[in-house]
Amino acid sequence: MTKPRYLVLSDGTIYAGTAFGGTTISTGELVFNTGMTGYQESITDQSYNGEILMFTYPLIGNYGINFDDDESVKPTTAGVVVHELARRASNWRSQMSLAEFLKRHQIPGITDLDTRSITKKIRSQGAMVAALVDTKEQIKQFLERSEQTNQIDLVVQSSTNNAYPNPNIGLRIVVVDYGLKHSILRELSKRKCNVVVLPATATAQQVLSYQPDGVLLSNGPGDPKNVPAALEMIRTVEQRVPLFGICLGHQLFALANGADTFKMKFGHRGFNHPIREIATNRIDFTAQNHGYAVAAESIVQTNLLVTHQEINDQTIEGLRHKQYPAFSVQFHPDAAPGPHDASHLFDDFLENIVSYQRQRSISNHA
């Protein structure tokens, strides 16, 4: 038995569709993802915390959900919008349907909408606040309040509250969790890294107390300027040990070193984004999920060097510090979902660490 549901945009546009998943009323910024697959990884990516996620690919849910591909323990996506929800899932790894998964986590979904048309609207007018509601009275209430999303606490909501290990036998890496994807830990595990994950609130003293060989700043949701406490920590740590920032970690690295960030018109989400490494002209296709970017004009007066650029809109996709062994990228080298063209950056990070330790050893014996 189908139940009506409405997607309402803050400009007053209303789309009628069919409900699935959770039953809660939901509001958040409406964003779109262009991936053909990877809906489970996207929904469980904490970078989508508080956002209503719309998929442009016309059929979603056809291979179900499994327990292995989650990118976080508890998804915090505000809602899911699809053109057509697959009637049945067909894959040997499937353990439940997408509708069952969203119902379990009380995430509302809506299907039977023209998602391509809505995407064109967002691309034209920019990302906007939206709501998923079930009655015309709820539509009226949302439009009367002109609700805005509150992103101040998104990183705190997404981060772990306590430190925890992901032990191995290799280099000791501290990961600061701003909304960490499990795929980052998987990439470090492949390289035998001995990992400790710390909360987003970790101070420089707390980070350095673990005597890390290197520090990784993770991805996460929302506006990087809502995480000001991280900047002093980064400024201290980057002078002591090699550092690697990913996505939100990249933006925080930029802010900590005097650059600025801005909100993009509709962001980059999906895994077909071509980026160019400036030094080599190497082109990689990358997975991306961000609504903010580093302002190019703000780099000039800093000690940062632009290393990567997005080919389509020329936004900054990578930075390196001119004095310290620290670098960052806006895209996701861990992919999941997406191409693994840029996974070598994890190797570059570890090589940075080994080179730094070698140089320090030489200096200490000179």
Coordinates of N, CA and C in Angstrom, one line a residue, residues 4-8 13-19 110-114 139:
P4 N 1.5 8.8 0.2 CA 2.0 9.9 -0.5 C 3.1 10.6 0.4
R5 N 4.0 11.3 -0.2 CA 5.0 12.1 0.5 C 5.4 13.3 -0.4
Y6 N 5.8 14.4 0.2 CA 6.1 15.6 -0.5 C 7.6 16.0 -0.3
L7 N 8.2 16.4 -1.3 CA 9.5 17.1 -1.2 C 9.2 18.6 -1.4
V8 N 9.5 19.4 -0.4 CA 9.2 20.8 -0.5 C 10.5 21.6 -0.5
T13 N 8.5 25.5 -4.2 CA 8.2 24.4 -5.1 C 7.9 23.1 -4.3
I14 N 6.9 22.4 -4.8 CA 6.4 21.2 -4.1 C 6.4 20.1 -5.1
Y15 N 7.0 18.9 -4.8 CA 7.0 17.7 -5.6 C 6.2 16.6 -4.8
A16 N 5.3 16.0 -5.5 CA 4.5 14.9 -4.9 C 5.1 13.6 -5.3
G17 N 5.3 12.7 -4.4 CA 5.9 11.4 -4.7 C 5.3 10.3 -3.7
T18 N 6.0 9.2 -3.6 CA 5.6 8.1 -2.8 C 6.6 7.8 -1.7
A19 N 6.1 7.6 -0.5 CA 6.9 7.5 0.7 C 7.6 6.1 0.8
I110 N 11.7 9.3 -0.5 CA 10.7 9.6 -1.4 C 11.1 9.1 -2.8
T111 N 10.1 8.5 -3.5 CA 10.4 8.0 -4.9 C 9.3 8.5 -5.8
D112 N 9.5 8.2 -7.1 CA 8.5 8.6 -8.1 C 8.6 10.1 -8.4
L113 N 9.8 10.7 -8.3 CA 10.1 12.1 -8.7 C 11.0 12.2 -9.9
D114 N 10.9 13.3 -10.6 CA 11.8 13.5 -11.7 C 13.1 14.2 -11.2
I139 N 3.5 20.8 4.9 CA 4.0 21.7 3.9 C 3.9 23.2 4.3

